[in-house]
Coordinates of C-alpha atoms in Angstrom, one line a residue:
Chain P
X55 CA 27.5 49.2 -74.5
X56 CA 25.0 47.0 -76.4
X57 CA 22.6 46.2 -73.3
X58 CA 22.8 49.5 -71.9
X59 CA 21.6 50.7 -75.0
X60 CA 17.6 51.0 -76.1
X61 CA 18.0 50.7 -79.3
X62 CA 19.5 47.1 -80.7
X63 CA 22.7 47.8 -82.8
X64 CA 22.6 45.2 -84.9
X65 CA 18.7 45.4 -85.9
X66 CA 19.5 48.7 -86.5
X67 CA 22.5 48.7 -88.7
X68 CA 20.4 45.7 -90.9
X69 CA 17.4 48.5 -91.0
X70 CA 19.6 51.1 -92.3
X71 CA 21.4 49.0 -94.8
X72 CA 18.5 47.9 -96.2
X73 CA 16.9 51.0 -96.0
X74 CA 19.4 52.8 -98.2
X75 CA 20.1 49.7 -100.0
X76 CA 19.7 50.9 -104.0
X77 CA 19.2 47.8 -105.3
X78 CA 16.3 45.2 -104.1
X79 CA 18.3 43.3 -101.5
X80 CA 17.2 39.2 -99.8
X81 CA 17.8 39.4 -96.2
X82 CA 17.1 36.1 -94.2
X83 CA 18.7 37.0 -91.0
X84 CA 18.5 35.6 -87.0
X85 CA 20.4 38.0 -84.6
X86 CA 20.6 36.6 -80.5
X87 CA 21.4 39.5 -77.8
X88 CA 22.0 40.2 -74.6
X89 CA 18.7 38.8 -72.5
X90 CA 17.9 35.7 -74.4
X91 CA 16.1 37.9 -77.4
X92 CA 16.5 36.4 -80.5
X93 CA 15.2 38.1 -84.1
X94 CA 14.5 37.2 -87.4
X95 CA 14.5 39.6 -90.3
X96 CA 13.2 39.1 -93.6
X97 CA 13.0 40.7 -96.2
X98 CA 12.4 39.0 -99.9
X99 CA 13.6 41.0 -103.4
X100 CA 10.0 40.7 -105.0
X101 CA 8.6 42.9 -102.1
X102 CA 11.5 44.7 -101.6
X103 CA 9.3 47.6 -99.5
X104 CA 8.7 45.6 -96.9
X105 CA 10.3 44.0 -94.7
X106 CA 9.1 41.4 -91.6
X107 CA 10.3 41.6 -88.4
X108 CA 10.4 38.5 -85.8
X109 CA 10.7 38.8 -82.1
X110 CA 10.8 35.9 -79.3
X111 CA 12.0 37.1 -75.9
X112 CA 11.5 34.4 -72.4
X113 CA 9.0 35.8 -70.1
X114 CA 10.9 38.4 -67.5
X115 CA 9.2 36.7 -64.6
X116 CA 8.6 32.9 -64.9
X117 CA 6.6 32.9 -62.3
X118 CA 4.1 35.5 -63.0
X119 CA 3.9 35.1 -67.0
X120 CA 3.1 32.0 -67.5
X121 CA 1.8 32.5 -71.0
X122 CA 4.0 32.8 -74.1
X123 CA 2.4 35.2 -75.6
X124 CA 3.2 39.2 -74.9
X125 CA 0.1 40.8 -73.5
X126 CA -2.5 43.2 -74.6
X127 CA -0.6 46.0 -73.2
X128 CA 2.0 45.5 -74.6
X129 CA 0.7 44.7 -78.4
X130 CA -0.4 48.5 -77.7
X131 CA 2.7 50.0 -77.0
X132 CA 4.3 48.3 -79.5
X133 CA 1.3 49.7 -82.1
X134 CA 2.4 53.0 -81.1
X135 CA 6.0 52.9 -82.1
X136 CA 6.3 54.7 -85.3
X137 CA 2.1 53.7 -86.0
X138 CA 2.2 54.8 -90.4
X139 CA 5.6 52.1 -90.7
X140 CA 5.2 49.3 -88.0
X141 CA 2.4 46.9 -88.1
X142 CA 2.0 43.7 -86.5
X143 CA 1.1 40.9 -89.1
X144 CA -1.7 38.5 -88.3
X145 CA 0.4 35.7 -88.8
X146 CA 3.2 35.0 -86.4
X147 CA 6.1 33.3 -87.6
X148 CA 6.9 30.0 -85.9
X149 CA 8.9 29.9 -82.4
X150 CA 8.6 33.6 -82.4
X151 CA 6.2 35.4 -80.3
X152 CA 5.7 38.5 -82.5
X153 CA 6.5 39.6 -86.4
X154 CA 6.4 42.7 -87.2
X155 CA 5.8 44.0 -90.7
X156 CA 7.7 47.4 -91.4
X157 CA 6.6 49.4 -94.2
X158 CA 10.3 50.9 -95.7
X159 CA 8.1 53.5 -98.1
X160 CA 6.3 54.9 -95.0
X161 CA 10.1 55.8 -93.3
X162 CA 10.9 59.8 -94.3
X163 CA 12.9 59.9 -96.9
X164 CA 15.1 63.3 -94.9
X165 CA 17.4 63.4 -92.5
X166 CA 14.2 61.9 -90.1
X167 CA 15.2 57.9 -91.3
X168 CA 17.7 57.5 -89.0
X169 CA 15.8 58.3 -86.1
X170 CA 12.6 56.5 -87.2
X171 CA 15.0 53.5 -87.4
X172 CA 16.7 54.1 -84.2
X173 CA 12.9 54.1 -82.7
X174 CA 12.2 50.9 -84.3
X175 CA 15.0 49.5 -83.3
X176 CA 14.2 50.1 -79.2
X177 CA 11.6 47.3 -79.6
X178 CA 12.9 44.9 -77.2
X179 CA 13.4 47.5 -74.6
X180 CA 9.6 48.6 -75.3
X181 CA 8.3 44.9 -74.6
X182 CA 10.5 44.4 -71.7
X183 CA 9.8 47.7 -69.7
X184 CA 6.0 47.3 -70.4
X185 CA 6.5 43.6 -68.7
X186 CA 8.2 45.3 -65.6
X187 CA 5.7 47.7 -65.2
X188 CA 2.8 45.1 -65.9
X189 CA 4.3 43.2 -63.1
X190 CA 4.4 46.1 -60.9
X191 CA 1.0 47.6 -60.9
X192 CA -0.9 44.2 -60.9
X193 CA 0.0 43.0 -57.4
X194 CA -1.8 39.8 -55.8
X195 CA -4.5 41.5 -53.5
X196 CA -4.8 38.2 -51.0
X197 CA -0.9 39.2 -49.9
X198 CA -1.8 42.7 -49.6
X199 CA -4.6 42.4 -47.2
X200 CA -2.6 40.0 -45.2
X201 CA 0.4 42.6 -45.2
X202 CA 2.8 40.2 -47.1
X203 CA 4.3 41.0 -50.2
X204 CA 6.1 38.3 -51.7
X205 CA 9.4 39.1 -53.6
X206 CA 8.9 39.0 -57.6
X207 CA 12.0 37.3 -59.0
X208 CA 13.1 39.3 -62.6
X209 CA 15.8 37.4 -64.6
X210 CA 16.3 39.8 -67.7
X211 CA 19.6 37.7 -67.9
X212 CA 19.1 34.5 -66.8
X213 CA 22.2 33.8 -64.3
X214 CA 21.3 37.5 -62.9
X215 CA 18.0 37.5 -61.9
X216 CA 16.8 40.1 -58.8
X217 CA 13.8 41.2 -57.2
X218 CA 11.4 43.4 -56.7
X219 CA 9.3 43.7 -53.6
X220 CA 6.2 46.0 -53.6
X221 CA 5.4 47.8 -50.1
X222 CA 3.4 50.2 -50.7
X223 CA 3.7 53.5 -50.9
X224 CA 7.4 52.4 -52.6
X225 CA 8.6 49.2 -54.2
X226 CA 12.1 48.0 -53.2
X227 CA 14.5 46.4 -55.8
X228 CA 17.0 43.9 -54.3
X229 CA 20.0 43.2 -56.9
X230 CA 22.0 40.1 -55.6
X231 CA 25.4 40.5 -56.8
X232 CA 27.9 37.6 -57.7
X233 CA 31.4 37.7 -59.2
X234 CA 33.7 34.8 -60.4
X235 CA 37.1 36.5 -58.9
X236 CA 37.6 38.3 -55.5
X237 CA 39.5 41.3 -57.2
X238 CA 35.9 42.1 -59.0
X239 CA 34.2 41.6 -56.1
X240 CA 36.6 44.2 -53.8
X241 CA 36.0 46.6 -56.9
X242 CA 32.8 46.5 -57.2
X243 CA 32.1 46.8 -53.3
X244 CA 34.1 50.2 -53.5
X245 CA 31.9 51.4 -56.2
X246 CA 28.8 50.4 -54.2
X247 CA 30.0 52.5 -51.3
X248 CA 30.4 55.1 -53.4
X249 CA 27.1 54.8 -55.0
X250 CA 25.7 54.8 -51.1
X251 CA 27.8 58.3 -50.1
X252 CA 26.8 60.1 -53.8
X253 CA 23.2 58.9 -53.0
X254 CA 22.8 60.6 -49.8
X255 CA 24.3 64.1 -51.1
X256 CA 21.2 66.9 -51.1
X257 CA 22.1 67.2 -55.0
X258 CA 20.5 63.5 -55.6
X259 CA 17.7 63.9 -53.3
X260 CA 15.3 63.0 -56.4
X261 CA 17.1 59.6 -57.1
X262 CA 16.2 56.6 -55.4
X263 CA 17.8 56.2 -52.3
X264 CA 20.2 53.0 -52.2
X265 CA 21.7 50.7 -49.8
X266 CA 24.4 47.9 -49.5
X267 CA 25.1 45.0 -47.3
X268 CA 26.6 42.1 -47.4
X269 CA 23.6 40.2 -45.5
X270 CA 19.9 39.5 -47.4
X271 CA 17.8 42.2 -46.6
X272 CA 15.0 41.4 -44.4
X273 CA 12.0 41.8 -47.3
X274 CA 14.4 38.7 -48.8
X275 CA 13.9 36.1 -46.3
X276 CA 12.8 33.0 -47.2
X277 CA 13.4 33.0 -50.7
X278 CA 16.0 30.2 -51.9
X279 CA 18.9 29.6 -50.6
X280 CA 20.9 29.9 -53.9
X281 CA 19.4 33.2 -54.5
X282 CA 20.7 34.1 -51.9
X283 CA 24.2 33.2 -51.8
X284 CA 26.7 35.8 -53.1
X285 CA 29.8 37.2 -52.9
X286 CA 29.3 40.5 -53.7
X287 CA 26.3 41.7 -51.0
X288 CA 23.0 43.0 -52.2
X289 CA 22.4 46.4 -53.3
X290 CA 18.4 47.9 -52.8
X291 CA 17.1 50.7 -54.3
X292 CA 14.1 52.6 -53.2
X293 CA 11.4 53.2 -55.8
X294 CA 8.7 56.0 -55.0
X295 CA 5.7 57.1 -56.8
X296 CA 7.8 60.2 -57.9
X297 CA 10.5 58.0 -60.0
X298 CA 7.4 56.3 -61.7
X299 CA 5.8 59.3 -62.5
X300 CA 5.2 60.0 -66.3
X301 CA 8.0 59.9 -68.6
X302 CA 10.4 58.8 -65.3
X303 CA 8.7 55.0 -65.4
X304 CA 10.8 54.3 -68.8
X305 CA 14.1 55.5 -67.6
X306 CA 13.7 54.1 -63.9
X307 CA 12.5 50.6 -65.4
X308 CA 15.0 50.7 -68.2
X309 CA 17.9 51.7 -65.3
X310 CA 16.8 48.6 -63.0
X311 CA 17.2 45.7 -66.0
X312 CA 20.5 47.4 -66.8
X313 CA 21.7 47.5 -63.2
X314 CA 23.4 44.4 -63.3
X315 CA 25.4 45.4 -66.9
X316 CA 26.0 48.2 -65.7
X317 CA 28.1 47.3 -62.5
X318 CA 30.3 44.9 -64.5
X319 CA 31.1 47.0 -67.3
X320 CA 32.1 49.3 -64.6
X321 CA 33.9 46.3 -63.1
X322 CA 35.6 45.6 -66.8
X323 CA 36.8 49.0 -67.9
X324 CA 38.5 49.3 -64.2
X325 CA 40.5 46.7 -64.7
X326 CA 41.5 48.2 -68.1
X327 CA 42.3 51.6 -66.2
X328 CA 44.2 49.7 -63.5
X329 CA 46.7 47.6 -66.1
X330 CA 47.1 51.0 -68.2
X331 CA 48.3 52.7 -65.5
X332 CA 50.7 49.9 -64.3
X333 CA 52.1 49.6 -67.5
X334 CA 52.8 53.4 -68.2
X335 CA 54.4 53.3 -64.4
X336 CA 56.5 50.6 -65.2
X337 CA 58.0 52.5 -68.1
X338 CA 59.2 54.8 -65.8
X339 CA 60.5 52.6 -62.8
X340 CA 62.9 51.5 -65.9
X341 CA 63.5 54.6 -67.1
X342 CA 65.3 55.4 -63.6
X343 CA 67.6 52.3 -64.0
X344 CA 68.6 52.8 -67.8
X345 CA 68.8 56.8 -67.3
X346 CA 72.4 57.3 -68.7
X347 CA 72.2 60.4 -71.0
X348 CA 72.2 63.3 -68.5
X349 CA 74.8 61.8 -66.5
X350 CA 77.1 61.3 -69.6
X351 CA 76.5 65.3 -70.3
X352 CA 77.4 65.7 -66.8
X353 CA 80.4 63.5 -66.4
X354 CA 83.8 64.6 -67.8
X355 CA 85.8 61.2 -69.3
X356 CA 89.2 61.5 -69.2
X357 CA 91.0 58.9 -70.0
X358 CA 94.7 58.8 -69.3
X359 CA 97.2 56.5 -70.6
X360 CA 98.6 53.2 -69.4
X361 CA 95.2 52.6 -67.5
X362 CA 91.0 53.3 -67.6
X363 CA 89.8 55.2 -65.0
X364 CA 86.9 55.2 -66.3
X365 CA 84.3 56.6 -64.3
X366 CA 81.1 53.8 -63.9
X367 CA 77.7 54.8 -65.1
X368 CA 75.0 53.4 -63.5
X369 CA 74.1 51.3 -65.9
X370 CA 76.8 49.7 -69.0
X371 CA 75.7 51.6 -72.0
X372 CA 73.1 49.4 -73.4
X373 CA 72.8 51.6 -76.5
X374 CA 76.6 51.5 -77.6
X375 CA 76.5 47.4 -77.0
X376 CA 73.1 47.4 -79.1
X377 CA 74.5 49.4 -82.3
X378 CA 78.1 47.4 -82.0
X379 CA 75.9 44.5 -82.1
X380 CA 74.1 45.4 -85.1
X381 CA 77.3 46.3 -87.3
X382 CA 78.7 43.4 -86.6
X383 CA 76.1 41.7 -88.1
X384 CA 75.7 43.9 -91.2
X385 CA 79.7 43.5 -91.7
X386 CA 79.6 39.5 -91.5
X387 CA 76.4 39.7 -93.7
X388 CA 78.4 41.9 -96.3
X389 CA 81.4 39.2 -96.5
X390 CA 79.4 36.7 -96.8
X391 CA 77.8 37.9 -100.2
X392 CA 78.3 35.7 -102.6
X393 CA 79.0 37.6 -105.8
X394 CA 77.6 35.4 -109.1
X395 CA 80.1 37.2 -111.5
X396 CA 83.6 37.4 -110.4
X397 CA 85.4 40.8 -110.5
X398 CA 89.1 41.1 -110.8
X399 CA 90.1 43.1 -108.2
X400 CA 87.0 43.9 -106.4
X401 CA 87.8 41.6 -103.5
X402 CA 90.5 44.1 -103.0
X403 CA 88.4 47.2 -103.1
X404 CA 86.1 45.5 -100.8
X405 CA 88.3 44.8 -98.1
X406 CA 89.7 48.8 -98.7
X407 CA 86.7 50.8 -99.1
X408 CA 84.0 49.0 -97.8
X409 CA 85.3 48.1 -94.6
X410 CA 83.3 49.2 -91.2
X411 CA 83.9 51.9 -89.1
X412 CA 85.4 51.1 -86.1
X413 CA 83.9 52.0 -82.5
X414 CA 86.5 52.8 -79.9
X415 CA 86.3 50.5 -77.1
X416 CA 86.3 50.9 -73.3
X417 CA 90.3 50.0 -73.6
X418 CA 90.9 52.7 -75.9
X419 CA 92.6 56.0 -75.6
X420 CA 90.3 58.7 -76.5
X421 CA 90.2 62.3 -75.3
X422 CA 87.5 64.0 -74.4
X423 CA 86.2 67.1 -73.6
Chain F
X88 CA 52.8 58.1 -39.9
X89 CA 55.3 60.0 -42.5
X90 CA 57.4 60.6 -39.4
X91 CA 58.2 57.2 -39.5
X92 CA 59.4 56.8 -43.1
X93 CA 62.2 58.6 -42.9
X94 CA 64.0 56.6 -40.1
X95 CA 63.3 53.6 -41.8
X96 CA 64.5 54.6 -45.7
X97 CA 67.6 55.7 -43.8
X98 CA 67.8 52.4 -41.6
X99 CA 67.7 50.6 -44.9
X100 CA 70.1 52.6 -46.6
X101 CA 72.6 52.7 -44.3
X102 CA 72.1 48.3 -43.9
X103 CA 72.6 48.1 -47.6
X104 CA 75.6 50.4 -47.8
X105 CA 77.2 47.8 -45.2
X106 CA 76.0 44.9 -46.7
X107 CA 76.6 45.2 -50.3
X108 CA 80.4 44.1 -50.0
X109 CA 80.2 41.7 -52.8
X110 CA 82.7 39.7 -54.6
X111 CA 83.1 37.1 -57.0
X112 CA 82.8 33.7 -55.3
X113 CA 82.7 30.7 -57.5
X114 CA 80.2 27.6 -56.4
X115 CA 82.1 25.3 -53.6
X116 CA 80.3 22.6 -55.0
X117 CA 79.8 22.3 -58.6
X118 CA 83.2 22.6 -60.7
X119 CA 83.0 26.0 -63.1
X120 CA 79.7 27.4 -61.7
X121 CA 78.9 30.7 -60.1
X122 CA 75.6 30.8 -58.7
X123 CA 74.2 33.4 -56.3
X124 CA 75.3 31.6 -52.7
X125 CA 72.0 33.2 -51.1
X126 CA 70.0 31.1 -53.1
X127 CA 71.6 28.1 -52.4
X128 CA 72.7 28.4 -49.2
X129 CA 74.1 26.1 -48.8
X130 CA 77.4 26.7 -47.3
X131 CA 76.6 28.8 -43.5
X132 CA 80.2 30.0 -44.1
X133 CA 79.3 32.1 -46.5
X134 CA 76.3 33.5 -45.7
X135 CA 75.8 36.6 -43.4
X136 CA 73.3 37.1 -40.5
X137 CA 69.9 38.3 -42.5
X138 CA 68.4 42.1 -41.3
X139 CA 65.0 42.5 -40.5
X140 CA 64.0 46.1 -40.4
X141 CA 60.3 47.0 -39.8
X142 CA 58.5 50.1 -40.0
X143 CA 55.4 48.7 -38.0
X144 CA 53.2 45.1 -38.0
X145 CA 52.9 45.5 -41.7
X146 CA 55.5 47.0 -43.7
X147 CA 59.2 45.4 -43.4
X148 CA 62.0 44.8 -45.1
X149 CA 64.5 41.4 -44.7
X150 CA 67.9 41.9 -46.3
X151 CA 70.1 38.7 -46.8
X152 CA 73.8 39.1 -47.5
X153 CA 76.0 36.4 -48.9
X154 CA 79.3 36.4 -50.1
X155 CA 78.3 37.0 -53.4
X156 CA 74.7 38.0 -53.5
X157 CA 72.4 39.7 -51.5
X158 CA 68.6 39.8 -51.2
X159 CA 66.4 42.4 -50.3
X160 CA 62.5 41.2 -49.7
X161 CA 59.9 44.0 -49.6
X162 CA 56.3 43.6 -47.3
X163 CA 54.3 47.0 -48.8
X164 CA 51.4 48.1 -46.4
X165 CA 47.6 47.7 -47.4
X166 CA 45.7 49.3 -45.5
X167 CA 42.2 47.2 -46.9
X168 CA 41.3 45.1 -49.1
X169 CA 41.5 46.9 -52.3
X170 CA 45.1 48.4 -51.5
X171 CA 45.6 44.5 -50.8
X172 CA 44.6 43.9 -54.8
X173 CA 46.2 46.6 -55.9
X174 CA 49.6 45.5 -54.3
X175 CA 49.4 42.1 -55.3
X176 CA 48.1 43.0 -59.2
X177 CA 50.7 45.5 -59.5
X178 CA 54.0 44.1 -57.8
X179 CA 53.1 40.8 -59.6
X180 CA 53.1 42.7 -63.3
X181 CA 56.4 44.1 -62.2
X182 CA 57.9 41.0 -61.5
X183 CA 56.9 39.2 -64.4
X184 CA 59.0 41.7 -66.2
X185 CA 61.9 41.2 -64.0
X186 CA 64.2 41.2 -66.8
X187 CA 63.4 45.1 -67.5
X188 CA 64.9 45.5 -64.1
X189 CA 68.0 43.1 -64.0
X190 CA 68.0 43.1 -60.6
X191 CA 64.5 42.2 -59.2
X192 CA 63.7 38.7 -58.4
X193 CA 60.7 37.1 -61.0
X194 CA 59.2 35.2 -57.5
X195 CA 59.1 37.1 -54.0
X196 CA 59.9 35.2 -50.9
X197 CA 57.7 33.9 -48.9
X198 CA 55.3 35.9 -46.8
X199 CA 57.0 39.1 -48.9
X200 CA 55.5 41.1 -51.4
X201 CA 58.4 41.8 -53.7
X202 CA 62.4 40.6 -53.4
X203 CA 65.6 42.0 -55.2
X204 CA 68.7 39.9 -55.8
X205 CA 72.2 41.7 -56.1
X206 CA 74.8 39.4 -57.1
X207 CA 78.8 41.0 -57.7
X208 CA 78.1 41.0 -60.9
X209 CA 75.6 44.2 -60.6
X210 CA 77.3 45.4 -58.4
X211 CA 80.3 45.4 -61.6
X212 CA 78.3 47.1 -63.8
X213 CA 76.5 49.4 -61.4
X214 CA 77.7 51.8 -59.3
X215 CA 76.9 50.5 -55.5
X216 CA 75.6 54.0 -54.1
X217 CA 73.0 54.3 -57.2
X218 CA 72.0 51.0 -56.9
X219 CA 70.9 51.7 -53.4
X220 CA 69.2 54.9 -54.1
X221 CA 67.3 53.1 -57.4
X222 CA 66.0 50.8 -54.5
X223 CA 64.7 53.3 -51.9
X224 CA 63.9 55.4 -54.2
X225 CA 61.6 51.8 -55.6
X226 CA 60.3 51.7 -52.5
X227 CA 58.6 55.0 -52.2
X228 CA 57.5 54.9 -55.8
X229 CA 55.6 51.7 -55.0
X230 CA 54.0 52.8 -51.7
X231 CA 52.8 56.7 -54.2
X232 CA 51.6 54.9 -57.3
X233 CA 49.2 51.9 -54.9
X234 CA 48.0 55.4 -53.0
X235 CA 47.6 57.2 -56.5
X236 CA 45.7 53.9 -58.0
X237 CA 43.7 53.5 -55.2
X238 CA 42.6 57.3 -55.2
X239 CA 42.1 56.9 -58.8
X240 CA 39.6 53.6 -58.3
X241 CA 37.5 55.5 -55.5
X242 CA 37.3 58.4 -58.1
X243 CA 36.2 56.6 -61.2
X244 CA 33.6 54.7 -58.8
X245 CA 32.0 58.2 -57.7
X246 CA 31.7 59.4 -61.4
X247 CA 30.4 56.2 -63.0
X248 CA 27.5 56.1 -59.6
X249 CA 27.3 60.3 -60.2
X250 CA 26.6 59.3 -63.8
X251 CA 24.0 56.4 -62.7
X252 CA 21.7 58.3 -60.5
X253 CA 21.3 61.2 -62.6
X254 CA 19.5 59.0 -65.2
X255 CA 16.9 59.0 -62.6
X256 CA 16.8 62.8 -62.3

C-alpha cells in the first residue's frame, strides 16, 4: 500500500531505471502522491551521472509552520540519508521547497543499489516525521504554565486531518473518523473494538494504549465544530516517553500519519472478503437446486409402454436441453451451407451420411438399467 | 435459542406441504394470460388466507397461497448492526441473481428480507417435497453463512489491529 509504505514507489522505480539505464537517458518527470507531495525529477543526457531531485510537500500543521521552507532540522536529516550520494543543491528549483542533487556514480555498484535507492526514496517520510516530531517537542510554554494544552491539528491528508494534544508526561493523539457509507462506518467500528480488546491483552502492554467513542474526548473541546462532526467516533491513542524512545520515535510517528490509511484499507479489502465469500456461497446455494447427477445414479428409469412414468427429478435436465439445443443449431447451420460448386449427388450423401444423431426424447421408449 | 428452530422449520414445512396445491389457473381478466394470481390479487376468490409463523420479535416467515402461486417472505434475525449489513448486502446479491434460483423473487416484500414465488409451473418441473426441503434447507444456510461472515469480519479485524500494534513493539 503506497502510503503505508516509506519508501515512494514510483520515485523509486524512476531511480532504478535510470540507475541501470545503459544508455544516457532525459528524464523530465512530476510525480503527485498520497499527502499532497509532488516531485520533480531531472535528469539531462549531457550529465547523465546526476540526476536532480525536486520536493514540495504543504506544511503538516498550518497553524504552527507558517513558513514554506523545511526547517533546519530537517535539512539535517535529510543530509544524512545516504550523505556520499544525496546533496542538497544551492539552488531550489521554482515552487519546490527542496532539490536534491543525487550523485548515480556514488550508489554501489553490488547488490547494495537497491537498497541505497529504496533509502533515497523514503525522503518524504523523513521530512514529514521530522515535522511531527518538531511539533512535538517544541510546545508553547505560556499554555504549559497555565495547564492548558491546546490541541495541534495535523492534516497529512488534507480532508483527514487529527490531533495531537501534549499532556505531559504523554501526548494523546485523537483521530476523528468519517466515512461516506454506513456499511464502512459499522465495519470499521468493529475493527476499533477489536483494536480496544487486543490493546488491553498483557502481550501488548508496550503499545500505546487506545480508546474509542463515539463522543469528542474531553482534551477536544472547543475545537470546531466541523472537526468535530463524524460518523465514525474518535479513536485516541496514548503516547509515552517509552514509544518515543530512540529508534521507536520513527515507527510511532510514521504509524500515527498512516493511521487514517490504514483503517480504510482495512475498510476496502473487507469488503472484497465479504463479496468473495458471497459469491463462492452462492455457487453452492445453486448447486443444491441444479444437483441432478447423483440422483440420476440413484434412480432406476423404467419406462413401460403405452405411458411415461417417468420418475421427476428435481430439477428438468438443464444439461440434455442445453446440448439438444446446440445440435440443432449446428444441423440447421450445416443445411444451410451454400456449396459454390455443385456436386451431382452429394445432396444425397448429405442428407444419408451426414445427418445428426438423434436424442431420445422424454416420450420415447428406452430401457434402462 | 436452537430449541426453538426446530419447531419452527417444522411449522413451516408442514404449512408449505399444505399450501403448495397448485394448479394451472389462467388470468380472469386478460384473454390468453397466465400470471401468478398472488401478485395480482386481484380476485379474493382465489387467493388463500396468508400464514404468519414467527420464531420470536425478529425472525418470521409469511406464506401466501393462491390458486396458482404461492409466496414465501423471509425476516432473517440480526442480532446488531453489522449482522444487519451483512443480511441486507448478502440477501440483496442473491436476489439480484434471482434467475440462478428460478424460484426466488428479484424484490422482497415489504418489511421482509427475502421472498420466494412458486407458481404451478415449478411446481411441474420440480418435485413438491424437494422444493420444500431446497427452501428450509435456504433458510438455515442463510442464518450459518451471516453467523460464519460475521465471525469471519470480527477475525480479520483482530489480525489486522494484532498486526497494527506490534509495529509499536
Amino acid at each position: 500500500m503506497a502510503c503505508i509504505e516509506r519508501a515512494s514507489p514510483a520515485l523509486n522505480q524512476i531511480l532504478l531505471k535510470l540507475y541501470s539505464a545503459e544508455k544516457p537517458v532525459e528524464i523530465d518527470h512530476h510525480l503527485y502522491e498520497f499527502g499532497s507531495f509532488k516531485y520533480h525529477i531531472l535528469c539531462q543526457a549531457c550529465e547523465p551521472q546526476v540526476a536532480y531531485l525536486s520536493i514540495s510537500t504543504p506544511p503538516l500543521c498550518p497553524g504552527i509552520l507558517t513558513s514554506n521552507k523545511l526547517s533546519s532540522y530537517t535539512i539535517e536529516l535529510i543530509k544524512r540519508l545516504c550523505p556520499g550520494v544525496v546533496e542538497i543543491a544551492e539552488a531550489t528549483r521554482e515552487g519546490y521547497q527542496l532539490t536534491l542533487r543525487l550523485n548515480l556514480t556514488k550508489i554501489p555498484r553490488r547488490n547494495d543499489y537497491v537498497k541505497v535507492i529504496k533509502e533515497i526514496s523514503t525522503v518524504h517520510s523523513v521530512i514529514l516525521s521530522s515535522q511531527l516530531k518538531e511539533i512535538l517537542w517544541n510546545f508553547n510554554s505560556d499554555d504549559a504554565i497555565k495547564g492548558m494544552h491546546k490541541p495541534i491539528k495535523l492534516a497529512y491528508n488534507p480532508r483527514e486531518p487529527f490531533f495531537v494534544i501534549r499532556q505531559p508526561p504523554r501526548i494523546i493523539a485523537v483521530f476523528p473518523i468519517r466515512f461516506a457509507e454506513k456499511s464502512d462506518v459499522i465495519i470499521s467500528t468493529a475493527f476499533f473494538q477489536e483494536l480496544v480488546d487486543v490493546g488491553s491483552l498483557d502481550k501488548y502492554t508496550k503499545a500505546p494504549p487506545c480508546s474509542w467513542s463515539a463522543i469528542p474526548p474531553p482534551e477536544l473541546r472547543g475545537e470546531a465544530f466541523e472537526d468535530l462532526s463524524t460518523n465514525g467516533g474518535f479513536v485516541s491513542f496514548d503516547i509515552s516517553a517509552h514509544h518515543v524512545d530512540g529508534k521507536r520515535l520513527d515507527k510511532t510517528v510514521w504509524n500515527l500519519l498512516n493511521f487514517n490509511a490504514y483503517v480504510r484499507f482495512h475498510v476496502k479489502t473487507t469488503k472484497g472478503f465479504i463479496q468473495r465469500r458471497m459469491r463462492k456461497r452462492l455457487e453452492n446455494l445453486v448447486e443444491v437446486l441444479h444437483h441432478t447427477e447423483s440422483e440420476q445414479d440413484n434412480e432406476q428409469i423404467t419406462r413401460h409402454h403405452g405411458c411415461s412414468c417417468t420418475k421427476g427429478l428435481l430439477v428438468k435436465s438443464s444439461k440434455y436441453n442445453i446440448l439438444k439445443q446446440r445440435w440443432g443449431n449446428l444441423g440447421r447451420k450445416l443445411k444451410r451451407i451454400h456449396f459454390r460448386v455443385k456436386i451431382q449427388g452429394f445432396g444425397r450423401f448429405r442428407q444419408r451420411w451426414l445427418r445428426l444423431p438423434k436424442f431420445s426424447s422424454s416420450r420415447g421408449y428406452t430401457k434402462l438399467g | 435459542m436452537a430449541s426453538t428452530l426446530r419447531p419452527y422449520l417444522t411449522c413451516i414445512r408442514n404449512t408449505l406441504d399444505a399450501a403448495m396445491c397448485l394448479q394451472n389457473f389462467p388470468c380472469q381478466e386478460v384473454e390468453r394470460h397466465n400470471k401468478p394470481e398472488i401478485e395480482l390479487k386481484s380476485s379474493p376468490e382465489l387467493l388463500l388466507n396468508p400464514v404468519l409463523i414467527c420464531r420470536n420479535e425478529s425472525e418470521k416467515c409469511l406464506i401466501e397461497t393462491s390458486i396458482n402461486s404461492l409466496r414465501i417472505s423471509l425476516k432473517v434475525k440480526q442480532a446488531d448492526e453489522l449482522e444487519n449489513i451483512l443480511t441486507k448486502k448478502f440477501l440483496r446479491f442473491l436476489s439480484m441473481r434471482a434467475e440462478a434460483f428460478q424460484v426466488l423473487r428479484r424484490k422482497p416484500v415489504q418489511g421482509y428480507d427475502i421472498s420466494f414465488l412458486i407458481t404451478n409451473y415449478h411446481c411441474e418441473e420440480m418435485q413438491k417435497h424437494k422444493l420444500i426441503d431446497f427452501i428450509v434447507q435456504f433458510m438455515e444456510d442463510i442464518d450459518k453463512e451471516i453467523s460464519e461472515l460475521k465471525m469471519s469480519v470480527n477475525t480479520r479485524g483482530r489480525l489486522v489491529a494484532t498486526e497494527f500494534l506490534k509495529q509499536f513493539i
